[in-house]
Short mmCIF file of C-alpha atoms (C1' of nucleotides) in Angstrom, two decimals:
data_model
loop_
_atom_site.label_atom_id
_atom_site.label_comp_id
_atom_site.label_asym_id
_atom_site.label_seq_id
_atom_site.Cartn_x
_atom_site.Cartn_y
_atom_site.Cartn_z
CA MET A 257 120.88 -102.55 106.88
CA THR A 258 122.77 -105.23 104.73
CA MET A 259 126.58 -104.43 104.78
CA SER A 260 128.11 -104.01 101.76
CA MET A 261 131.65 -105.43 101.93
CA TYR A 262 133.02 -102.98 99.28
CA SER A 263 132.98 -99.53 98.74
CA THR A 264 129.87 -97.58 97.48
CA THR A 265 128.80 -98.40 94.04
CA ASP A 266 130.50 -96.30 91.74
CA LYS A 267 127.78 -95.50 89.55
CA MET A 268 128.48 -95.43 85.93
CA LYS A 269 127.74 -91.65 84.40
CA MET A 270 125.57 -93.01 81.63
CA SER A 271 123.23 -90.29 80.26
CA ALA A 272 119.72 -90.66 80.09
CA PRO A 273 119.17 -93.39 82.31
CA SER A 274 115.34 -93.00 82.66
CA CYS A 275 114.90 -92.89 79.00
CA PHE A 276 115.15 -96.46 78.08
CA PRO A 277 112.24 -97.90 76.71
CA GLY A 278 110.90 -101.08 77.61
CA ARG A 279 112.93 -101.47 80.87
CA TYR A 280 110.28 -100.82 82.98
CA SER A 281 106.59 -100.92 81.77
CA PRO A 282 104.24 -98.45 83.14
CA SER A 283 102.36 -101.34 85.06
CA TYR A 284 105.72 -102.82 86.21
CA ARG A 285 106.69 -99.41 87.49
CA SER A 286 103.61 -98.83 89.25
CA SER A 287 103.41 -102.23 91.11
CA GLU A 288 107.07 -101.90 91.97
CA GLN A 289 106.33 -98.55 93.45
CA MET A 290 103.09 -99.78 95.27
CA ARG A 291 105.08 -102.98 96.73
CA ARG A 292 107.96 -100.52 97.89
CA CYS A 293 105.47 -98.24 99.52
CA MET A 294 104.27 -100.80 101.60
CA PRO A 295 105.26 -100.40 105.12
CA ASN A 296 107.38 -103.08 106.79
CA PRO A 297 105.10 -104.73 109.53
CA SER A 298 107.91 -105.77 111.67
CA SER A 299 110.40 -103.58 113.68
CA ARG A 300 113.96 -103.41 112.93
CA LEU A 301 115.17 -104.82 116.07
CA LEU A 302 113.11 -107.58 115.64
CA GLU A 303 114.61 -108.20 112.01
CA ASP A 304 117.93 -107.41 113.69
CA ALA A 305 117.53 -110.06 116.17
CA SER A 306 116.30 -112.81 113.57
CA LEU A 307 119.33 -112.16 111.80
CA LEU A 308 121.56 -112.39 114.41
CA CYS A 309 120.10 -115.56 115.43
CA ASN A 310 120.30 -116.78 111.87
CA SER A 311 123.44 -115.77 111.18
CA TRP A 312 125.86 -116.25 113.94
CA SER A 313 127.77 -119.39 114.78
CA ALA A 314 128.30 -120.80 118.24
CA ARG A 315 131.75 -119.73 118.08
CA GLN A 316 131.52 -116.41 116.64
CA ASN A 317 129.07 -115.55 119.56
CA GLY A 318 131.14 -116.90 122.08
CA ASP A 319 133.82 -114.67 120.54
CA ILE A 320 131.68 -111.44 120.41
CA PHE A 321 129.96 -111.68 123.81
CA ALA A 322 132.43 -113.18 125.90
CA GLY A 323 132.94 -110.93 128.61
CA ILE A 324 129.56 -109.10 127.67
CA ASN A 325 127.05 -111.03 128.81
CA ASP A 326 128.47 -113.63 131.25
CA GLY A 327 127.44 -111.59 134.14
CA ILE A 328 123.93 -111.08 133.40
CA LEU A 329 123.72 -114.62 131.83
CA SER A 330 125.01 -116.25 134.67
CA ARG A 331 122.70 -113.86 136.86
CA ALA A 332 119.54 -114.53 135.02
CA GLU A 333 120.42 -118.46 134.87
CA ALA A 334 121.21 -118.78 138.67
CA LEU A 335 117.59 -117.08 139.02
CA ALA A 336 116.02 -119.24 136.87
CA ALA A 337 117.69 -122.37 138.49
CA VAL A 338 116.23 -121.27 141.60
CA ASP A 339 113.18 -120.99 140.16
CA ILE A 340 113.09 -123.88 138.41
CA GLN A 341 113.93 -126.19 141.35
CA LYS A 342 110.40 -126.56 142.36
CA HIS A 343 109.19 -127.50 138.82
CA GLN A 344 111.53 -129.98 138.26
CA ALA A 345 109.96 -132.72 140.37
CA GLN A 346 106.71 -132.04 138.19
CA HIS A 347 108.22 -131.65 134.69
CA VAL A 348 110.14 -134.17 132.61
CA HIS A 349 112.96 -132.54 130.61
CA SER A 350 112.06 -134.25 127.69
CA GLN A 351 108.83 -132.36 127.32
CA MET A 352 110.53 -129.07 127.15
CA PRO A 353 110.43 -127.61 123.56
CA SER A 354 112.65 -124.89 122.44
CA GLN A 355 109.90 -122.38 122.89
CA ILE A 356 111.65 -119.23 123.15
CA LYS A 357 112.72 -119.51 119.51
CA HIS A 358 109.03 -119.26 118.63
CA ASP A 359 107.99 -116.80 120.82
CA VAL A 360 110.85 -114.48 121.02
CA MET A 361 112.56 -114.06 117.95
CA TYR A 362 110.22 -115.35 115.13
CA HIS A 363 108.88 -113.17 112.78
CA HIS A 364 105.26 -113.91 113.21
CA HIS A 365 103.92 -111.77 110.67
CA SER A 366 103.14 -112.05 107.19
CA MET A 367 106.09 -111.11 105.41
CA SER A 368 106.66 -111.73 101.94
CA GLY A 369 109.60 -113.72 102.49
CA PRO A 370 110.13 -117.42 103.26
CA PRO A 371 109.63 -118.65 106.45
CA GLN A 372 112.70 -117.81 109.01
CA ARG A 373 115.07 -120.59 109.77
CA PRO A 374 115.34 -122.05 113.18
CA LEU A 375 117.59 -120.13 115.53
CA GLN A 376 121.14 -121.03 116.23
CA MET A 377 121.70 -119.36 119.24
CA HIS A 378 125.11 -119.77 120.95
CA HIS A 379 125.28 -122.45 124.07
CA SER A 380 124.19 -119.72 126.73
CA MET A 381 120.80 -119.16 124.79
CA ASP A 382 120.34 -122.95 124.23
CA GLN A 383 120.99 -122.98 127.90
CA LEU A 384 118.14 -120.26 128.43
CA ASP A 385 115.84 -122.60 126.38
CA MET A 386 116.49 -125.29 129.07
CA LEU A 387 115.48 -123.04 131.91
CA ASP A 388 111.99 -122.81 130.63
CA PRO A 389 110.36 -125.10 133.33
CA THR A 390 107.15 -124.86 131.77
CA GLY A 391 108.12 -125.50 128.06
CA SER A 392 105.10 -122.99 127.32
CA MET A 393 105.65 -119.16 127.09
CA THR A 394 102.77 -118.81 124.87
CA THR A 395 100.73 -117.42 127.70
CA LEU A 396 102.52 -113.85 127.22
CA ALA A 397 101.99 -113.53 123.61
CA PRO A 398 101.62 -109.75 123.96
CA ILE A 399 105.35 -109.71 125.25
CA SER A 400 106.50 -112.13 122.87
CA GLU A 401 105.58 -110.33 120.06
CA SER A 402 108.09 -107.75 120.40
CA PRO A 403 110.55 -107.90 123.55
CA LEU A 404 112.94 -105.65 121.94
CA THR A 405 110.96 -102.97 120.38
CA PRO A 406 111.17 -99.27 121.03
CA THR A 407 108.45 -100.28 123.57
CA HIS A 408 110.67 -102.60 125.31
CA GLN A 409 111.35 -100.01 127.82
CA HIS A 410 108.04 -99.79 128.91
CA LEU A 411 107.43 -103.37 128.56
CA HIS A 412 110.49 -103.54 130.99
CA GLY A 413 109.21 -101.64 133.22
CA SER A 414 106.22 -103.58 133.49
CA TYR A 415 108.17 -106.50 133.99
CA HIS A 416 109.92 -104.76 136.67
CA SER A 417 106.80 -103.95 138.79
CA MET A 418 105.27 -106.99 137.98
CA ASN A 419 108.51 -108.95 139.24
CA HIS A 420 108.84 -106.81 142.14
CA MET A 421 105.69 -107.77 143.33
CA MET A 422 106.24 -111.29 142.67
CA SER A 423 109.61 -111.68 144.04
CA HIS A 424 108.73 -109.76 147.57
CA HIS A 425 105.85 -112.02 148.46
CA HIS A 426 106.83 -115.20 150.73
CA PRO A 427 107.80 -118.10 148.54
CA GLY A 428 104.67 -119.84 149.99
CA THR A 429 102.43 -117.27 149.78
CA LEU A 430 100.30 -118.23 146.72
CA SER A 431 100.77 -121.99 147.08
CA GLY A 432 100.47 -122.06 151.05
CA HIS A 433 97.26 -120.02 151.22
CA THR A 434 94.79 -121.16 148.80
CA GLY A 435 92.09 -121.17 151.22
CA GLY A 436 92.61 -117.99 153.26
CA HIS A 437 92.89 -114.50 151.91
CA HIS A 438 95.95 -112.61 153.24
CA GLY A 439 96.41 -108.83 152.43
CA HIS A 440 99.59 -108.99 151.03
CA SER A 441 99.20 -112.04 148.73
CA ALA A 442 99.93 -111.45 144.99
CA VAL A 443 96.46 -112.58 144.19
CA HIS A 444 95.32 -109.29 145.60
CA HIS A 445 98.06 -107.30 144.17
CA PRO A 446 96.13 -103.93 142.54
CA VAL A 447 97.92 -104.63 139.30
CA ILE A 448 96.44 -108.31 139.42
CA THR A 449 93.02 -107.41 140.73
CA ALA A 450 92.47 -104.68 137.71
CA ALA A 451 93.87 -107.35 135.22
CA VAL A 452 91.41 -109.67 136.28
CA ALA A 453 88.62 -107.38 136.61
CA ALA A 454 89.71 -106.24 133.05
CA ALA A 455 89.40 -109.95 131.49
CA GLY A 456 85.77 -110.01 133.07
CA LEU A 457 86.47 -112.43 135.77
CA HIS A 458 86.03 -112.27 139.61
CA PRO A 459 89.07 -112.61 141.45
CA ASP A 460 88.01 -114.75 143.75
CA THR A 461 85.51 -117.02 142.38
CA ASP A 462 86.62 -117.33 138.70
CA THR A 463 90.71 -117.54 139.10
CA ASP A 464 92.43 -120.46 140.62
CA PRO A 465 95.30 -119.44 142.68
CA ARG A 466 97.04 -122.32 141.59
CA GLU A 467 96.89 -121.28 138.02
CA LEU A 468 97.71 -117.46 138.83
CA GLU A 469 100.68 -118.93 140.61
CA ALA A 470 101.58 -120.78 137.41
CA PHE A 471 100.97 -117.68 135.31
CA ALA A 472 103.20 -115.62 137.84
CA GLU A 473 105.86 -118.23 137.29
CA ARG A 474 105.93 -118.14 133.62
CA PHE A 475 106.22 -114.37 133.47
CA LYS A 476 108.79 -114.51 135.72
CA GLN A 477 110.83 -117.07 133.65
CA ARG A 478 110.03 -115.11 130.82
CA ARG A 479 111.23 -111.93 132.02
CA ILE A 480 114.48 -113.55 132.86
CA LYS A 481 114.84 -115.03 129.62
CA LEU A 482 114.44 -111.24 128.05
CA VAL A 483 116.80 -109.78 130.29
CA ALA A 484 119.38 -112.10 129.10
CA LEU A 485 118.37 -111.56 125.48
CA LYS A 486 118.80 -107.66 125.82
CA PRO A 487 122.76 -107.48 126.14
CA ILE A 488 123.44 -110.17 123.30
CA LEU A 489 121.19 -108.29 121.09
CA GLN A 490 122.53 -105.11 122.07
CA ALA A 491 126.10 -106.25 121.35
CA TRP A 492 125.39 -107.58 118.03
CA LEU A 493 123.75 -104.51 117.11
CA GLU A 494 126.44 -102.74 118.01
CA GLU A 495 128.63 -104.85 115.66
CA ALA A 496 126.53 -104.57 113.13
CA GLU A 497 126.32 -100.72 113.24
CA ALA A 498 130.11 -100.76 113.32
CA GLN A 499 130.25 -102.57 110.43
CA ALA A 500 127.82 -100.72 108.57
CA LYS A 501 129.93 -97.71 109.24
CA ASN A 502 133.05 -98.63 107.65
CA LYS A 503 132.29 -100.27 104.43
CA ARG A 504 134.67 -102.59 104.53
CA ARG A 505 134.13 -104.49 107.46
CA ASP A 506 137.08 -105.91 109.53
CA PRO A 507 137.96 -109.51 108.08
CA ASP A 508 138.53 -110.78 111.60
CA ALA A 509 135.44 -109.58 112.91
CA PRO A 510 132.42 -112.09 112.63
CA SER A 511 130.33 -111.21 109.90
CA VAL A 512 126.70 -110.51 110.86
CA LEU A 513 125.65 -111.96 107.56
CA PRO A 514 124.79 -115.90 107.54
CA ALA A 515 127.73 -117.41 105.92
CA GLY A 516 127.23 -118.59 102.20
CA GLU A 517 124.13 -116.23 102.23
CA LYS A 518 125.51 -112.95 100.83
CA LYS A 519 122.56 -112.10 98.69
CA ARG A 520 124.55 -109.82 96.46
CA THR A 521 128.07 -108.92 95.52
CA SER A 522 128.96 -105.62 95.20
CA ILE A 523 132.12 -104.77 92.71
CA ALA A 524 133.94 -102.41 93.90
CA ALA A 525 135.38 -99.02 91.73
CA PRO A 526 138.69 -100.48 90.62
CA GLU A 527 137.53 -103.82 89.67
CA LYS A 528 134.82 -102.07 87.90
CA ARG A 529 136.75 -99.77 85.83
CA SER A 530 138.84 -102.80 84.63
CA LEU A 531 135.92 -104.61 83.73
CA GLU A 532 135.01 -101.82 81.83
CA ALA A 533 137.97 -101.66 80.29
CA TYR A 534 137.95 -105.19 79.06
CA PHE A 535 134.49 -104.78 77.97
CA ALA A 536 135.57 -101.87 75.57
CA VAL A 537 137.86 -104.17 73.73
CA GLN A 538 135.94 -107.22 73.77
CA PRO A 539 132.05 -107.39 74.99
CA ARG A 540 131.78 -110.95 74.73
CA PRO A 541 134.95 -112.75 76.20
CA SER A 542 134.94 -116.49 75.84
CA GLY A 543 134.55 -118.39 79.22
CA GLU A 544 138.38 -118.84 79.56
CA LYS A 545 138.77 -115.15 78.93
CA ILE A 546 136.09 -114.44 81.46
CA ALA A 547 137.94 -116.96 84.08
CA ALA A 548 141.01 -115.24 83.69
CA ILE A 549 139.43 -111.71 84.11
CA ALA A 550 137.78 -113.24 87.12
CA GLU A 551 141.21 -114.44 88.71
CA LYS A 552 142.92 -111.27 87.94
CA LEU A 553 140.26 -109.30 89.66
CA ASP A 554 139.70 -111.67 92.49
CA LEU A 555 136.11 -111.84 91.79
CA LYS A 556 133.75 -115.07 90.95
CA LYS A 557 133.79 -116.09 87.39
CA ASN A 558 129.94 -116.16 87.60
CA VAL A 559 130.10 -112.77 88.83
CA VAL A 560 132.23 -111.65 86.03
CA ARG A 561 130.18 -113.66 83.48
CA VAL A 562 126.66 -111.84 84.59
CA TRP A 563 128.71 -108.55 84.54
CA PHE A 564 129.13 -108.83 81.08
CA CYS A 565 125.71 -110.06 80.18
CA ASN A 566 124.20 -107.21 82.23
CA GLN A 567 126.80 -105.03 80.82
CA ARG A 568 125.58 -106.01 77.34
CA GLN A 569 122.12 -105.35 78.21
CA LYS A 570 122.86 -102.10 79.66
CA GLN A 571 124.65 -101.24 76.07
CA LYS A 572 121.84 -102.47 74.19
CA ARG A 573 119.33 -100.00 75.98
CA ILE A 574 121.93 -97.37 75.62
CA VAL A 575 122.36 -97.85 71.91
CA SER A 576 118.52 -98.23 71.21
CA SER A 577 117.89 -95.01 73.41
CA VAL A 578 120.59 -92.95 71.23
CA THR A 579 119.36 -94.31 67.93
CA PRO A 580 115.52 -94.54 68.51
CA SER A 581 114.74 -94.70 64.64
CA MET A 582 116.75 -97.56 64.41
CA THR A 583 114.66 -99.70 66.55
CA GLY A 584 111.32 -99.77 64.74
CA HIS A 585 109.79 -97.94 67.30
CA GLY A 586 108.49 -94.18 66.21
CA SER A 587 108.73 -92.83 69.70
CA ALA A 588 111.92 -90.82 70.50
CA GLY A 589 113.34 -93.23 73.06
CA PHE A 590 112.16 -91.13 76.29
CA GLY A 591 110.90 -93.54 78.43
CA TYR A 592 107.37 -92.03 79.08
"C1'" DA B 180 117.24 -95.27 89.40
"C1'" DT B 181 120.59 -98.38 89.06
"C1'" DG B 182 123.12 -102.65 89.23
"C1'" DC B 183 123.56 -107.56 90.17
"C1'" DA B 184 121.24 -111.94 90.32
"C1'" DT B 185 117.75 -114.95 88.46
"C1'" DG B 186 114.78 -117.90 85.25
"C1'" DA B 187 112.71 -119.10 80.93
"C1'" DG B 188 113.43 -119.71 76.36
"C1'" DT B 189 116.64 -120.63 72.51
"C1'" DA B 190 120.50 -121.92 69.60
"C1'" DA C 35 126.16 -119.95 77.52
"C1'" DC C 36 123.58 -116.70 75.28
"C1'" DT C 37 119.35 -113.09 75.56
"C1'" DC C 38 115.43 -111.13 77.50
"C1'" DA C 39 112.68 -109.63 80.96
"C1'" DT C 40 112.09 -109.32 85.54
"C1'" DG C 41 113.16 -109.46 90.49
"C1'" DC C 42 115.16 -107.54 94.48
"C1'" DA C 43 118.44 -104.68 97.23
"C1'" DT C 44 120.48 -100.18 97.79
"C1'" DA C 45 121.95 -95.43 96.96
#
DNA sequence: ATGCATGAGTA
DNA sequence: ACTCATGCATA
């Protein structure tokens, strides 16, 4: 999903590219193949989300999302603000970790790469973090695992029904009736009853209604956050796909990639032709010459240097594959 | 399959 | 700063 800043690679029309002896040993090839056949354990959206959070600066988020999320965000914040008020008497602010970063946006799974950096969400997200009155969202781990995977809709539906049942009972229902049992209490909602039964608990003897209320509260907070998160990620995804569509992205548009973290430069076709022309004349240019070429083609000096290195490597392979008898190997130079 | 990047070893 | 072997992302 990485967007190339440049046009599609102009592949050189070299002959017999697969015939270079020694490029890939059989074991190398098979291990590469095996590695590449491994299924990616993370969902695409999670990756996208992670990338988003790693890459977008606060300013860029502000630019892009201005007017998009304000409605939902402020609504979510207002909702949460109401809910949070009764908790603030019990919870000190300093005890609030930014838990959402771990719960919602991290890769939890054993990816081969390094651990993800902490998120750099824009201010609205920080505010969302601060909305967590309990500081602990881990109770809802299954939800946190994939808030935006294709199952999101399903989950969202569940949230909806849960929220519906939670928000339509009287605010004091749970805490105000710990002794008695009323038919409309959320404690006796069929879903909760079933869940409690499924967990092997007896609803009335094993479950402290106050714990249940706390759970419901956390559930609600969680849901609010996810609702707020969705449009943010959606907007980012749209931008990312737009950039992927136009190979050369709009220079004014915020990059989806982290600043200074472009993994790989792609040399556009015209520049590549120039480099090849230089290479034909002088395959081993001096440092100064490389700098001049880099300047002329608007490429980094190191990129040009590496290109020449790789080009020489490539040419060697080609030469050795064309004249196998000169290499000392008896084989005909076919890479099998 | 290919191209760009990187790291070890070398002169 | 080079070569060589390899890593790694992409077409």
